[in-house]
Coordinates of C-alpha atoms in Angstrom, one line a residue:
Chain A
M1 CA 22.9 -83.8 -48.5
A2 CA 26.6 -84.4 -48.1
T3 CA 27.4 -82.3 -51.2
D4 CA 25.1 -79.5 -49.9
L5 CA 27.0 -79.5 -46.6
H6 CA 30.3 -79.5 -48.4
Q7 CA 29.2 -76.6 -50.6
A8 CA 28.0 -74.7 -47.6
R9 CA 31.4 -75.1 -45.9
W10 CA 33.2 -74.0 -49.0
K11 CA 31.0 -71.0 -49.3
K12 CA 31.6 -70.1 -45.7
G13 CA 35.3 -70.6 -46.1
A14 CA 35.3 -68.2 -49.1
W15 CA 33.4 -65.6 -47.1
Y16 CA 35.9 -65.8 -44.2
A17 CA 38.8 -65.5 -46.6
G18 CA 37.3 -62.5 -48.3
L19 CA 36.5 -60.8 -45.0
G20 CA 40.0 -61.7 -43.7
A21 CA 41.6 -60.0 -46.7
L22 CA 39.5 -56.9 -46.2
A23 CA 40.4 -56.8 -42.5
L24 CA 44.1 -57.0 -43.4
L25 CA 43.7 -54.2 -45.8
V26 CA 42.0 -52.0 -43.2
L27 CA 44.4 -52.9 -40.4
F28 CA 47.6 -52.6 -42.4
P29 CA 47.9 -48.8 -42.0
V30 CA 47.3 -49.2 -38.2
Y31 CA 50.0 -51.8 -38.0
M32 CA 52.4 -49.6 -39.9
T33 CA 51.7 -46.7 -37.6
I34 CA 52.6 -48.9 -34.7
V35 CA 55.8 -50.0 -36.5
R36 CA 56.8 -46.4 -37.3
A37 CA 56.0 -45.2 -33.7
L38 CA 58.2 -47.8 -32.2
S39 CA 61.1 -47.6 -34.6
Q40 CA 64.1 -45.2 -34.1
P41 CA 63.4 -42.9 -37.1
R42 CA 67.0 -42.7 -38.6
A43 CA 67.7 -46.4 -38.1
Y44 CA 64.3 -47.2 -39.7
V45 CA 65.0 -45.2 -42.9
Q46 CA 68.5 -46.7 -43.0
A47 CA 67.1 -50.3 -42.7
G48 CA 65.0 -49.6 -45.8
Q49 CA 61.6 -49.0 -44.1
P50 CA 60.8 -52.6 -43.4
P51 CA 57.3 -53.7 -42.2
W52 CA 58.6 -54.4 -38.7
P53 CA 60.1 -52.2 -35.9
V54 CA 63.7 -51.2 -36.0
H55 CA 65.6 -50.4 -32.8
P56 CA 62.3 -50.2 -30.8
E57 CA 62.0 -47.2 -28.4
W58 CA 59.4 -48.2 -25.9
D59 CA 59.3 -44.8 -24.1
V60 CA 58.0 -43.1 -27.2
F61 CA 54.5 -43.0 -25.9
T62 CA 55.4 -41.1 -22.7
R63 CA 57.5 -38.8 -24.7
A64 CA 54.7 -38.1 -27.1
F65 CA 52.5 -37.3 -24.1
T66 CA 54.8 -34.9 -22.5
D67 CA 56.4 -33.3 -25.5
G68 CA 53.1 -32.7 -27.3
D69 CA 51.4 -31.5 -24.1
L70 CA 48.8 -34.2 -24.9
G71 CA 47.4 -34.1 -21.4
R72 CA 45.8 -30.7 -21.8
K73 CA 44.6 -31.6 -25.4
F74 CA 43.1 -34.8 -24.2
L75 CA 41.2 -32.9 -21.5
V76 CA 39.9 -30.3 -24.0
S77 CA 38.8 -33.1 -26.4
A78 CA 37.2 -35.0 -23.6
V79 CA 35.2 -32.0 -22.3
V80 CA 34.1 -31.1 -25.8
T81 CA 33.2 -34.7 -26.7
V82 CA 31.2 -35.4 -23.5
C83 CA 29.3 -32.1 -23.8
I84 CA 28.5 -32.7 -27.5
V85 CA 27.4 -36.3 -26.9
G86 CA 25.3 -35.4 -23.9
G87 CA 23.8 -32.4 -25.6
Q88 CA 23.0 -34.3 -28.8
L89 CA 21.4 -37.1 -26.8
I90 CA 19.1 -34.7 -25.1
T91 CA 18.1 -32.6 -28.0
A92 CA 17.9 -35.5 -30.5
T93 CA 15.7 -37.5 -28.1
L94 CA 13.3 -34.7 -27.5
A95 CA 13.1 -33.7 -31.1
A96 CA 12.6 -37.3 -32.3
Y97 CA 9.9 -37.7 -29.7
A98 CA 8.1 -34.6 -30.8
F99 CA 8.3 -35.7 -34.4
T100 CA 7.0 -39.1 -33.6
F101 CA 4.4 -38.7 -30.9
L102 CA 3.2 -35.1 -30.8
Q103 CA 0.7 -33.6 -33.2
F104 CA 1.5 -30.1 -34.3
P105 CA 1.0 -28.0 -37.4
F106 CA 3.5 -28.5 -40.2
R107 CA 5.1 -31.5 -38.5
R108 CA 6.1 -33.3 -41.7
L109 CA 7.3 -30.1 -43.3
L110 CA 9.4 -29.2 -40.3
F111 CA 10.9 -32.6 -40.2
F112 CA 11.9 -32.5 -43.9
V113 CA 13.4 -29.1 -43.5
F114 CA 15.3 -30.3 -40.5
M115 CA 16.5 -33.4 -42.4
A116 CA 17.5 -31.2 -45.3
T117 CA 20.3 -29.8 -43.2
L118 CA 22.0 -33.2 -43.5
M119 CA 22.7 -32.3 -47.1
L120 CA 24.9 -29.3 -46.2
P121 CA 28.5 -30.2 -45.7
I122 CA 30.3 -28.4 -42.9
E123 CA 32.3 -26.3 -45.4
V124 CA 29.1 -24.5 -46.5
T125 CA 28.2 -23.3 -43.1
L126 CA 31.7 -22.9 -41.8
I127 CA 32.3 -19.2 -42.5
P128 CA 29.0 -17.9 -41.3
N129 CA 29.2 -20.1 -38.2
V130 CA 32.7 -18.9 -37.4
Q131 CA 31.6 -15.3 -37.8
T132 CA 28.7 -15.9 -35.4
I133 CA 31.0 -17.5 -32.8
R134 CA 33.5 -14.7 -33.2
S135 CA 30.8 -12.0 -32.7
L136 CA 29.7 -13.9 -29.6
G137 CA 33.3 -13.7 -28.3
W138 CA 33.5 -17.5 -28.2
L139 CA 36.7 -18.1 -30.2
N140 CA 39.2 -20.2 -28.0
S141 CA 36.5 -21.3 -25.6
Y142 CA 34.4 -24.4 -24.8
P143 CA 31.1 -22.7 -25.9
G144 CA 32.7 -22.0 -29.2
L145 CA 33.8 -25.6 -29.7
I146 CA 30.6 -27.2 -28.4
T147 CA 27.5 -25.0 -29.2
P148 CA 27.2 -25.5 -32.9
F149 CA 27.0 -29.3 -32.4
L150 CA 24.3 -29.4 -29.8
A151 CA 21.5 -30.3 -32.3
T152 CA 21.8 -33.1 -34.8
A153 CA 19.6 -33.9 -37.8
F154 CA 21.2 -37.4 -38.1
G155 CA 20.6 -38.3 -34.5
T156 CA 17.0 -37.0 -34.6
F157 CA 16.4 -39.1 -37.7
L158 CA 18.0 -42.2 -36.2
L159 CA 16.0 -41.9 -32.9
R160 CA 12.8 -41.1 -34.7
Q161 CA 13.2 -44.4 -36.6
G162 CA 13.5 -46.2 -33.3
F163 CA 10.6 -44.4 -31.7
R164 CA 8.4 -45.1 -34.7
G165 CA 8.6 -48.8 -33.8
I166 CA 6.9 -48.1 -30.5
P167 CA 3.2 -49.0 -30.7
R168 CA 0.9 -46.0 -30.2
D169 CA -1.1 -48.1 -27.6
L170 CA 1.9 -47.9 -25.3
L171 CA 1.6 -44.2 -25.2
D172 CA -2.2 -44.4 -24.6
A173 CA -1.7 -47.0 -21.8
S174 CA 1.0 -44.8 -20.2
Q175 CA -1.4 -41.8 -20.3
L176 CA -4.1 -43.8 -18.5
D177 CA -1.4 -44.8 -16.0
G178 CA -1.0 -41.1 -15.3
F179 CA 2.3 -40.5 -17.0
G180 CA 3.0 -37.4 -19.1
H181 CA 5.1 -37.2 -22.2
L182 CA 8.4 -36.8 -20.4
A183 CA 7.7 -39.7 -18.1
F184 CA 6.7 -41.8 -21.1
L185 CA 10.0 -40.9 -22.8
R186 CA 12.0 -41.8 -19.8
R187 CA 10.1 -44.8 -18.6
V188 CA 9.2 -46.4 -21.9
A189 CA 10.4 -44.8 -25.1
I190 CA 14.1 -44.7 -24.3
P191 CA 14.4 -48.1 -22.5
V192 CA 12.5 -49.8 -25.4
T193 CA 14.8 -48.2 -28.0
R194 CA 18.0 -48.5 -25.9
P195 CA 20.1 -50.1 -28.7
V196 CA 19.3 -47.2 -31.0
V197 CA 20.1 -44.6 -28.4
A198 CA 23.3 -46.4 -27.4
S199 CA 24.5 -46.7 -31.0
F200 CA 23.7 -43.1 -31.6
G201 CA 25.8 -42.2 -28.5
V202 CA 28.7 -44.2 -30.0
I203 CA 28.4 -42.5 -33.4
A204 CA 28.1 -39.1 -31.8
F205 CA 31.2 -39.8 -29.7
L206 CA 33.2 -40.9 -32.8
T207 CA 32.2 -37.8 -34.7
A208 CA 32.8 -35.4 -31.9
W209 CA 36.2 -36.9 -30.9
N210 CA 37.4 -36.9 -34.5
Q211 CA 36.4 -33.4 -35.4
Y212 CA 39.1 -31.4 -37.2
T213 CA 37.7 -28.7 -39.4
W214 CA 35.7 -26.8 -36.8
P215 CA 38.3 -26.8 -34.0
R216 CA 40.8 -25.6 -36.6
A217 CA 38.5 -22.7 -37.4
V218 CA 37.7 -21.5 -33.9
V219 CA 40.9 -22.2 -32.1
T220 CA 43.9 -20.0 -32.4
E221 CA 45.6 -20.5 -29.1
G222 CA 47.5 -23.7 -28.3
R223 CA 45.8 -24.2 -25.0
W224 CA 42.4 -24.6 -26.6
E225 CA 43.6 -27.2 -29.1
T226 CA 41.8 -30.5 -29.2
I227 CA 43.8 -33.7 -29.5
Q228 CA 43.2 -33.9 -33.3
I229 CA 44.6 -30.4 -33.8
G230 CA 47.4 -31.1 -31.4
L231 CA 48.5 -34.0 -33.5
R232 CA 49.3 -31.6 -36.3
T233 CA 51.7 -29.7 -34.1
V234 CA 53.4 -32.9 -33.0
A235 CA 53.5 -34.4 -36.4
T236 CA 55.1 -31.5 -38.1
Q237 CA 58.2 -31.6 -35.9
T238 CA 61.6 -32.7 -37.4
I239 CA 62.1 -36.0 -39.3
D240 CA 64.4 -37.1 -36.5
R241 CA 61.4 -37.3 -34.1
N242 CA 58.6 -38.4 -36.4
N243 CA 58.1 -41.5 -34.4
V244 CA 56.7 -39.2 -31.7
G245 CA 54.0 -38.0 -34.1
F246 CA 53.0 -41.6 -34.9
A247 CA 52.8 -42.5 -31.2
A248 CA 50.6 -39.4 -30.6
A249 CA 48.3 -40.4 -33.4
L250 CA 47.9 -43.9 -31.8
L251 CA 47.2 -42.3 -28.4
A252 CA 44.6 -40.1 -29.9
A253 CA 42.9 -43.1 -31.5
L254 CA 42.9 -45.1 -28.3
P255 CA 39.5 -43.9 -26.9
I256 CA 37.8 -44.6 -30.2
L257 CA 39.4 -48.1 -30.4
L258 CA 38.2 -48.9 -26.9
L259 CA 34.8 -47.7 -27.6
L260 CA 34.5 -49.8 -30.8
I261 CA 35.8 -52.9 -29.1
F262 CA 33.2 -52.6 -26.2
L263 CA 30.2 -51.2 -28.1
Q264 CA 30.5 -52.6 -31.6
R265 CA 27.4 -54.7 -31.0
Q266 CA 25.3 -51.6 -30.1
L267 CA 26.7 -49.8 -33.1
V268 CA 25.7 -52.4 -35.6
R269 CA 22.3 -53.1 -34.0
G270 CA 21.4 -49.4 -34.0
L271 CA 22.4 -48.8 -37.5
T272 CA 20.3 -51.7 -38.8
T273 CA 17.2 -50.5 -36.9
G274 CA 14.4 -49.7 -39.2
A275 CA 16.4 -51.2 -42.1
V276 CA 15.5 -54.7 -41.1
K277 CA 12.1 -55.6 -39.7
G278 CA 12.2 -57.8 -36.6
Chain B
M1 CA -21.6 -44.8 -8.9
S2 CA -20.1 -45.5 -12.2
E3 CA -22.6 -45.0 -14.9
V4 CA -21.2 -43.9 -18.2
A5 CA -23.5 -41.6 -20.1
F6 CA -23.1 -40.2 -23.6
D7 CA -25.4 -37.3 -24.2
G8 CA -25.5 -36.2 -27.8
V9 CA -21.8 -36.9 -28.1
T10 CA -20.1 -36.3 -31.5
K11 CA -16.5 -36.8 -32.5
R12 CA -15.2 -35.4 -35.7
F13 CA -11.7 -35.9 -37.2
G14 CA -11.4 -33.1 -39.7
D15 CA -14.3 -33.7 -42.1
V16 CA -14.9 -37.2 -40.9
T17 CA -17.6 -37.8 -38.3
A18 CA -16.6 -40.8 -36.4
V19 CA -19.3 -40.7 -33.8
D20 CA -22.5 -38.9 -34.5
Q21 CA -24.9 -37.6 -31.8
L22 CA -24.5 -40.6 -29.6
T23 CA -26.9 -40.8 -26.7
L24 CA -26.4 -43.9 -24.6
S25 CA -26.5 -44.5 -20.9
I26 CA -24.5 -47.4 -19.5
R27 CA -25.7 -48.4 -16.1
D28 CA -23.6 -48.9 -13.0
G29 CA -22.2 -52.5 -13.0
E30 CA -23.5 -53.2 -16.5
F31 CA -21.7 -55.3 -19.1
M32 CA -22.3 -53.2 -22.2
V33 CA -21.0 -54.3 -25.6
L34 CA -20.6 -51.7 -28.3
L35 CA -21.0 -53.8 -31.5
G36 CA -20.5 -52.8 -35.1
P37 CA -18.4 -53.3 -38.2
S38 CA -15.0 -51.7 -38.4
G39 CA -15.2 -48.0 -38.9
C40 CA -18.5 -47.7 -37.1
G41 CA -17.1 -45.5 -34.4
K42 CA -17.2 -48.0 -31.5
T43 CA -13.5 -47.7 -30.7
T44 CA -13.6 -43.9 -30.9
A45 CA -16.6 -43.9 -28.5
L46 CA -14.6 -46.1 -26.1
R47 CA -11.5 -43.9 -26.4
M48 CA -13.5 -40.8 -25.6
V49 CA -14.6 -42.5 -22.4
A50 CA -11.0 -43.3 -21.6
G51 CA -9.9 -39.7 -22.2
L52 CA -7.7 -40.6 -25.2
E53 CA -9.9 -38.7 -27.6
T54 CA -11.5 -35.3 -27.0
V55 CA -15.3 -34.9 -27.4
T56 CA -16.2 -32.6 -30.2
E57 CA -19.8 -31.9 -29.1
G58 CA -22.1 -33.2 -26.4
T59 CA -21.5 -34.2 -22.8
L60 CA -19.9 -37.3 -21.5
R61 CA -20.4 -38.3 -17.9
I62 CA -18.8 -40.9 -15.7
G63 CA -20.8 -41.2 -12.4
D64 CA -22.2 -37.8 -11.7
R65 CA -19.2 -36.0 -13.1
V66 CA -18.9 -34.4 -16.6
V67 CA -15.6 -35.7 -17.9
N68 CA -15.3 -33.8 -21.2
D69 CA -12.3 -31.9 -19.9
V70 CA -11.0 -34.4 -17.4
E71 CA -7.6 -36.0 -18.1
A72 CA -7.4 -39.7 -18.8
K73 CA -5.6 -40.5 -15.5
D74 CA -8.2 -38.7 -13.4
R75 CA -11.2 -40.5 -14.9
D76 CA -10.9 -43.6 -12.8
V77 CA -11.2 -46.0 -15.7
A78 CA -8.9 -48.8 -16.9
M79 CA -8.5 -49.9 -20.5
V80 CA -7.6 -53.3 -22.0
F81 CA -6.1 -52.7 -25.5
Q82 CA -6.5 -55.0 -28.5
S83 CA -2.7 -55.2 -28.6
Y84 CA -2.6 -55.5 -24.8
A85 CA -0.1 -52.6 -24.8
L86 CA 2.2 -54.3 -22.2
Y87 CA 5.5 -52.5 -21.6
P88 CA 7.9 -54.9 -23.3
H89 CA 11.0 -54.0 -21.3
V90 CA 9.7 -54.6 -17.8
T91 CA 8.4 -57.7 -15.9
V92 CA 4.8 -58.8 -15.5
A93 CA 4.9 -57.4 -11.9
K94 CA 6.1 -54.0 -13.1
N95 CA 3.4 -54.0 -15.9
I96 CA 0.6 -54.8 -13.4
E97 CA 2.0 -52.2 -11.0
S98 CA 2.2 -49.4 -13.6
P99 CA -1.2 -47.8 -13.0
L100 CA -0.5 -47.5 -9.3
V101 CA 2.8 -45.6 -9.6
A102 CA 1.9 -42.1 -10.6
R103 CA -1.8 -41.8 -9.8
R104 CA -3.3 -40.8 -6.5
F105 CA -5.9 -43.0 -4.8
D106 CA -8.5 -42.4 -2.2
T107 CA -7.6 -45.0 0.3
G108 CA -10.5 -44.1 2.7
D109 CA -8.6 -41.6 4.8
G110 CA -10.0 -38.6 3.1
S111 CA -7.6 -37.1 0.7
P112 CA -6.2 -39.0 -2.3
R113 CA -2.5 -39.9 -2.0
K114 CA 0.1 -42.0 -3.8
L115 CA 0.3 -45.6 -2.6
T116 CA 3.3 -46.8 -0.7
S117 CA 5.5 -49.5 -2.3
A118 CA 4.1 -52.0 0.2
E119 CA 0.5 -51.2 -0.7
R120 CA 1.4 -51.4 -4.4
A121 CA 3.1 -54.8 -4.0
E122 CA 0.0 -56.1 -2.1
R123 CA -2.4 -55.0 -4.8
V124 CA -0.1 -56.5 -7.5
T125 CA 0.0 -59.8 -5.7
E126 CA -3.8 -59.8 -5.2
A127 CA -4.5 -59.1 -8.9
A128 CA -2.0 -61.6 -10.1
A129 CA -3.5 -64.3 -7.9
A130 CA -7.0 -63.5 -9.1
L131 CA -5.9 -64.2 -12.7
G132 CA -3.5 -67.0 -12.1
L133 CA -0.4 -65.0 -12.9
T134 CA 1.5 -65.5 -9.6
D135 CA 4.2 -67.7 -11.1
L136 CA 4.7 -65.4 -14.1
L137 CA 5.4 -62.2 -12.2
G138 CA 9.1 -62.2 -12.9
R139 CA 8.8 -62.8 -16.6
K140 CA 8.8 -60.3 -19.4
P141 CA 5.9 -60.1 -21.8
A142 CA 7.9 -61.6 -24.7
A143 CA 8.2 -64.8 -22.6
L144 CA 4.3 -65.1 -22.3
S145 CA 1.7 -66.8 -24.5
G146 CA -1.1 -64.7 -26.0
G147 CA -3.5 -65.8 -23.4
Q148 CA -1.1 -65.0 -20.6
R149 CA -0.4 -61.6 -22.0
Q150 CA -4.2 -61.0 -22.2
R151 CA -4.5 -61.9 -18.5
V152 CA -1.6 -59.5 -17.6
A153 CA -3.5 -56.8 -19.4
L154 CA -6.6 -57.6 -17.4
A155 CA -4.6 -57.7 -14.1
R156 CA -3.2 -54.3 -15.0
A157 CA -6.7 -53.0 -15.5
M158 CA -8.0 -54.5 -12.2
V159 CA -5.2 -53.4 -10.0
A160 CA -6.3 -49.7 -9.8
R161 CA -9.9 -50.9 -8.9
P162 CA -11.4 -48.6 -11.5
A163 CA -15.0 -47.4 -11.7
A164 CA -15.2 -48.8 -15.2
F165 CA -13.3 -51.2 -17.4
L166 CA -13.0 -50.3 -21.0
M167 CA -12.1 -53.1 -23.4
D168 CA -11.2 -52.7 -27.0
E169 CA -11.5 -56.1 -28.8
P170 CA -9.5 -57.8 -26.1
L171 CA -10.1 -61.3 -27.5
S172 CA -9.3 -60.7 -31.2
N173 CA -5.6 -61.8 -30.9
L174 CA -6.5 -65.1 -29.3
D175 CA -7.2 -68.4 -31.1
A176 CA -10.8 -69.7 -31.3
K177 CA -10.5 -72.1 -28.4
L178 CA -8.9 -69.7 -26.0
R179 CA -11.4 -67.0 -27.1
A180 CA -14.3 -69.2 -26.1
Q181 CA -12.8 -69.9 -22.7
T182 CA -11.8 -66.3 -22.1
R183 CA -15.4 -65.2 -22.8
I184 CA -16.6 -67.2 -19.9
E185 CA -13.8 -66.0 -17.7
L186 CA -14.6 -62.4 -18.5
V187 CA -18.2 -62.9 -17.6
E188 CA -17.1 -64.4 -14.3
L189 CA -14.7 -61.5 -13.7
H190 CA -17.5 -59.1 -14.4
E191 CA -19.7 -60.8 -11.8
R192 CA -16.9 -60.9 -9.3
L193 CA -15.9 -57.2 -9.7
A194 CA -19.5 -56.0 -10.1
T195 CA -18.1 -53.0 -12.0
T196 CA -19.2 -51.4 -15.3
F197 CA -17.7 -53.0 -18.3
V198 CA -17.7 -51.3 -21.7
Y199 CA -16.6 -53.8 -24.3
V200 CA -16.0 -53.0 -27.9
T201 CA -16.2 -55.8 -30.6
H202 CA -17.2 -56.5 -34.1
D203 CA -17.8 -60.1 -33.2
Q204 CA -21.5 -60.7 -32.6
V205 CA -20.8 -64.0 -30.8
E206 CA -18.9 -62.1 -28.1
A207 CA -21.7 -59.6 -27.9
M208 CA -24.4 -62.1 -27.7
T209 CA -22.7 -64.3 -25.1
M210 CA -21.3 -61.7 -22.7
A211 CA -23.4 -58.6 -22.8
D212 CA -26.1 -57.5 -20.4
R213 CA -27.0 -55.1 -23.2
I214 CA -25.7 -54.5 -26.7
A215 CA -25.4 -51.2 -28.4
V216 CA -25.2 -51.6 -32.2
L217 CA -23.4 -48.9 -34.1
S218 CA -23.1 -48.2 -37.8
D219 CA -21.5 -45.1 -39.4
G220 CA -21.0 -43.5 -36.1
R221 CA -24.8 -43.7 -35.2
L222 CA -26.5 -45.8 -32.6
Q223 CA -28.8 -48.2 -34.3
Q224 CA -30.3 -50.1 -31.4
V225 CA -29.7 -50.8 -27.7
G226 CA -31.1 -53.7 -25.7
P227 CA -30.5 -57.1 -24.2
P228 CA -28.9 -59.5 -26.7
Q229 CA -32.0 -61.6 -27.2
A230 CA -34.3 -58.6 -27.7
V231 CA -31.9 -57.2 -30.3
Y232 CA -31.9 -60.5 -32.0
D233 CA -35.6 -61.1 -31.9
R234 CA -36.7 -57.6 -32.8
P235 CA -34.1 -55.7 -34.8
H236 CA -35.1 -52.1 -35.1
N237 CA -33.9 -51.7 -38.7
L238 CA -32.4 -53.6 -41.6
F239 CA -28.8 -52.9 -40.6
V240 CA -29.3 -54.6 -37.2
A241 CA -31.3 -57.4 -38.8
R242 CA -28.6 -58.2 -41.2
F243 CA -25.6 -57.6 -38.9
I244 CA -26.7 -59.8 -36.0
G245 CA -27.2 -63.5 -36.6
S246 CA -25.0 -66.0 -38.5
P247 CA -26.0 -66.8 -41.2
P248 CA -27.7 -63.4 -41.4
M249 CA -31.4 -62.9 -41.7
N250 CA -33.0 -63.5 -45.1
T251 CA -34.3 -60.3 -46.5
V252 CA -36.4 -60.2 -49.7
P253 CA -38.2 -57.2 -51.2
G254 CA -41.9 -57.5 -51.9
T255 CA -45.2 -55.6 -52.4
V256 CA -48.2 -55.4 -50.1
V257 CA -51.4 -56.7 -51.7
R258 CA -54.8 -56.1 -50.0
S259 CA -57.8 -58.0 -51.2
E260 CA -61.0 -58.8 -49.4
G261 CA -59.7 -57.8 -46.0
A262 CA -56.7 -60.1 -46.2
T263 CA -53.1 -58.7 -46.4
S264 CA -50.3 -60.5 -48.1
V265 CA -46.9 -59.7 -49.5
R266 CA -46.1 -60.6 -53.1
L267 CA -42.6 -61.9 -53.6
G268 CA -42.1 -62.3 -57.4
G269 CA -44.9 -64.5 -58.5
Q270 CA -45.8 -65.9 -55.1
S271 CA -47.4 -64.3 -52.1
I272 CA -47.2 -64.8 -48.4
E273 CA -49.9 -63.8 -45.9
V274 CA -48.9 -61.4 -43.3
E275 CA -52.3 -60.6 -41.8
G276 CA -52.1 -58.5 -38.7
L277 CA -48.4 -58.1 -38.8
A278 CA -48.1 -54.4 -38.8
A279 CA -49.4 -52.1 -36.1
E280 CA -51.2 -50.1 -38.8
P281 CA -52.6 -51.8 -41.9
L282 CA -50.2 -51.3 -44.8
A283 CA -51.7 -49.8 -47.9
D284 CA -52.1 -51.8 -51.1
G285 CA -48.9 -51.5 -53.2
T286 CA -46.6 -50.6 -50.3
E287 CA -43.0 -51.7 -51.0
V288 CA -41.6 -53.6 -48.1
I289 CA -38.6 -55.8 -47.2
I290 CA -39.6 -59.0 -45.6
G291 CA -37.1 -60.6 -43.2
V292 CA -37.1 -64.1 -41.7
R293 CA -34.2 -65.8 -39.8
P294 CA -32.8 -69.0 -41.3
E295 CA -34.0 -71.1 -38.4
D296 CA -37.5 -69.6 -38.6
L297 CA -38.1 -71.0 -42.1
V298 CA -39.8 -74.3 -42.0
V299 CA -40.4 -76.8 -44.8
D300 CA -44.1 -77.6 -44.7
A301 CA -46.4 -79.2 -47.3
A302 CA -48.9 -76.4 -46.7
G303 CA -46.2 -73.8 -47.2
Q304 CA -47.2 -70.6 -49.1
V305 CA -44.0 -70.0 -51.0
E306 CA -41.7 -72.3 -52.9
A307 CA -37.9 -72.1 -53.1
E308 CA -35.5 -74.1 -55.1
V309 CA -32.5 -75.7 -53.4
R310 CA -29.2 -74.4 -54.8
A311 CA -26.7 -75.9 -52.3
V312 CA -26.6 -77.8 -49.0
E313 CA -23.9 -77.1 -46.5
W314 CA -23.4 -79.7 -43.8
L315 CA -22.1 -78.5 -40.5
G316 CA -22.3 -81.7 -38.5
H317 CA -25.0 -80.8 -36.0
E318 CA -27.1 -78.9 -38.6
R319 CA -27.2 -78.0 -42.2
L320 CA -27.7 -74.8 -44.1
V321 CA -29.8 -75.0 -47.2
V322 CA -29.2 -72.2 -49.7
C323 CA -32.2 -71.7 -51.9
D324 CA -33.5 -69.4 -54.6
L325 CA -36.8 -67.6 -53.7
A326 CA -38.2 -65.3 -56.5
G327 CA -34.7 -64.6 -57.7
H328 CA -33.2 -63.9 -54.2
Q329 CA -30.9 -66.1 -52.3
I330 CA -32.1 -67.3 -48.9
T331 CA -30.8 -69.7 -46.3
I332 CA -32.7 -72.2 -44.2
R333 CA -31.1 -73.7 -41.1
Q334 CA -32.2 -77.3 -40.5
A335 CA -31.3 -79.9 -37.9
A336 CA -29.1 -82.7 -39.1
G337 CA -31.9 -85.2 -38.6
D338 CA -34.5 -83.4 -40.8
D339 CA -35.7 -84.9 -44.0
P340 CA -32.8 -84.9 -46.5
V341 CA -32.9 -82.4 -49.3
A342 CA -30.9 -82.2 -52.5
T343 CA -29.9 -79.6 -55.0
G344 CA -32.8 -78.9 -57.4
D345 CA -35.5 -79.8 -54.9
V346 CA -38.4 -77.4 -54.6
L347 CA -39.3 -76.8 -51.0
P348 CA -42.7 -75.4 -49.8
L349 CA -41.8 -73.0 -47.0
T350 CA -43.7 -71.4 -44.2
A351 CA -42.9 -69.2 -41.2
D352 CA -44.5 -68.3 -37.9
P353 CA -46.0 -64.9 -38.5
A354 CA -44.7 -63.8 -35.1
K355 CA -41.2 -64.4 -36.5
V356 CA -41.6 -62.5 -39.7
H357 CA -40.1 -59.0 -39.8
L358 CA -41.1 -56.2 -42.1
F359 CA -38.9 -53.2 -43.0
D360 CA -39.5 -50.0 -44.9
P361 CA -37.1 -50.2 -47.9
D362 CA -36.5 -46.4 -47.9
T363 CA -36.0 -45.7 -44.2
T364 CA -34.9 -49.3 -43.4
E365 CA -36.9 -49.0 -40.2
R366 CA -39.0 -51.8 -38.8
L367 CA -42.7 -51.8 -39.7
N368 CA -44.2 -54.4 -37.5

């Protein structure tokens, strides 16, 4: 017994040590970004690029905000992200519901075709999509930034996995209670699968906020730049001011960081749905 | 009026016929049990009444209304599911209330309307009290035992005061003790509500103990309808004879022998007299299947047939004696106090002619 306990403690210790090392590995670049953002650039290079701040300049964040016109870029990113997340939640929920609870011809085939789009990287569809957006006159506009992402195969798949866990009897009971499909979706299906829906929301937010390739392709005017595109402008300024670039990068990552801190539980729970049987 | 009437109702799923030309009339206030093995179409029949399956052919009536094309919510029926189908994310109170939220009810002032929240609360309280759930109203289904969940499902069915209750194997998820108790409670509930109950089960004990009438189904076809005792005493065909009763009725093939006015059935090398059993005299050489229930076989020195004991099963209050009769296995049910028997004994057996059943081996229909 005693040796068993001892062994278990050792094992646990080893796990924590391993995970700790991994965490350090992941966090190190973030830490270095903070160091570089705070350090006065010339002094930092002269000091031999140490892993701690040199001549910290605390006003670098406000400078980054004003110099890079980050306010406008944050706004564009926020509008685009909120619209994409909202749109994806609506379309993915409805599609997943249809693929789970409704009977219609070629249901399985359609689902597989839909899922197959997951296999296409954005680079494959980029050029035709940009041409479409251009022909619609949507370059440098919210519709151009948002519309291509209003449907999602991944989200549909994830939510369908969640909905499949709902017993069919609940739908029958709800019909007898006088509720139609939309009411069942709203009153039962979504509340019951809330962790999955929430985690999908988080994932959709991360993806939308961090988009780079698509905004690069459909934005040519500075005022339509999202925060991620804006970073490029800030970061390519002179060496003398490269700390501003690092500060801007940190600011751009802030919403994501907050989201992860507050919703990490949802994220993990949602991603393991269907993988592990309760 | 809440009769439920099937008139030539058929349900097909693609090439599979789940319910085949079912004609059955369930009277107002009756406790009707649809009994049969799994896959016999009983649940499909129930779901058609609920409006959860469409009718392929035939007419289905509830009261004086043809409901083939009436939506589930407008049929004025309530269903208790095998899984209970409680909404897991809301409280017991919300679960019980759910049939009252969207539907319109005729409250006596002419036109049907939605209930106010006060009216709904009153009905929930009333239904919860009737089933002893008052203290559980704030809990969620996950925090309830199987029996409590079952009662919540019943309360949810009651609350809308439906014209008919539909129950799909509602006891099958309960343990044996609770099941026996719930059977009694369901019968009491039926008497109190005086409403039509349509109850689906594969368990003949539930059928025998609760039903006013039983409808036995097999392969989507109605085999027999009648009060439990009548179905037990006079099964219309071999399927019903073998399905109802535990252990099942002994059935042994034989041949009719007529000689000098007397009629008997030859079973292997032995023969048993069945004089006057059939409505019409059976011709010499007719193949029949003779059926006798285990409790109707009596050990008697004057017995006409002999069977060799293979095994004796003691059940405390009674024993089951498994014997070999002309190469066929039969079972005799005896009281625990009867003369002891042992494996290898040869028992002379007799049976009251009134309790001997004859079936046609081809049509499986009853002959006497």
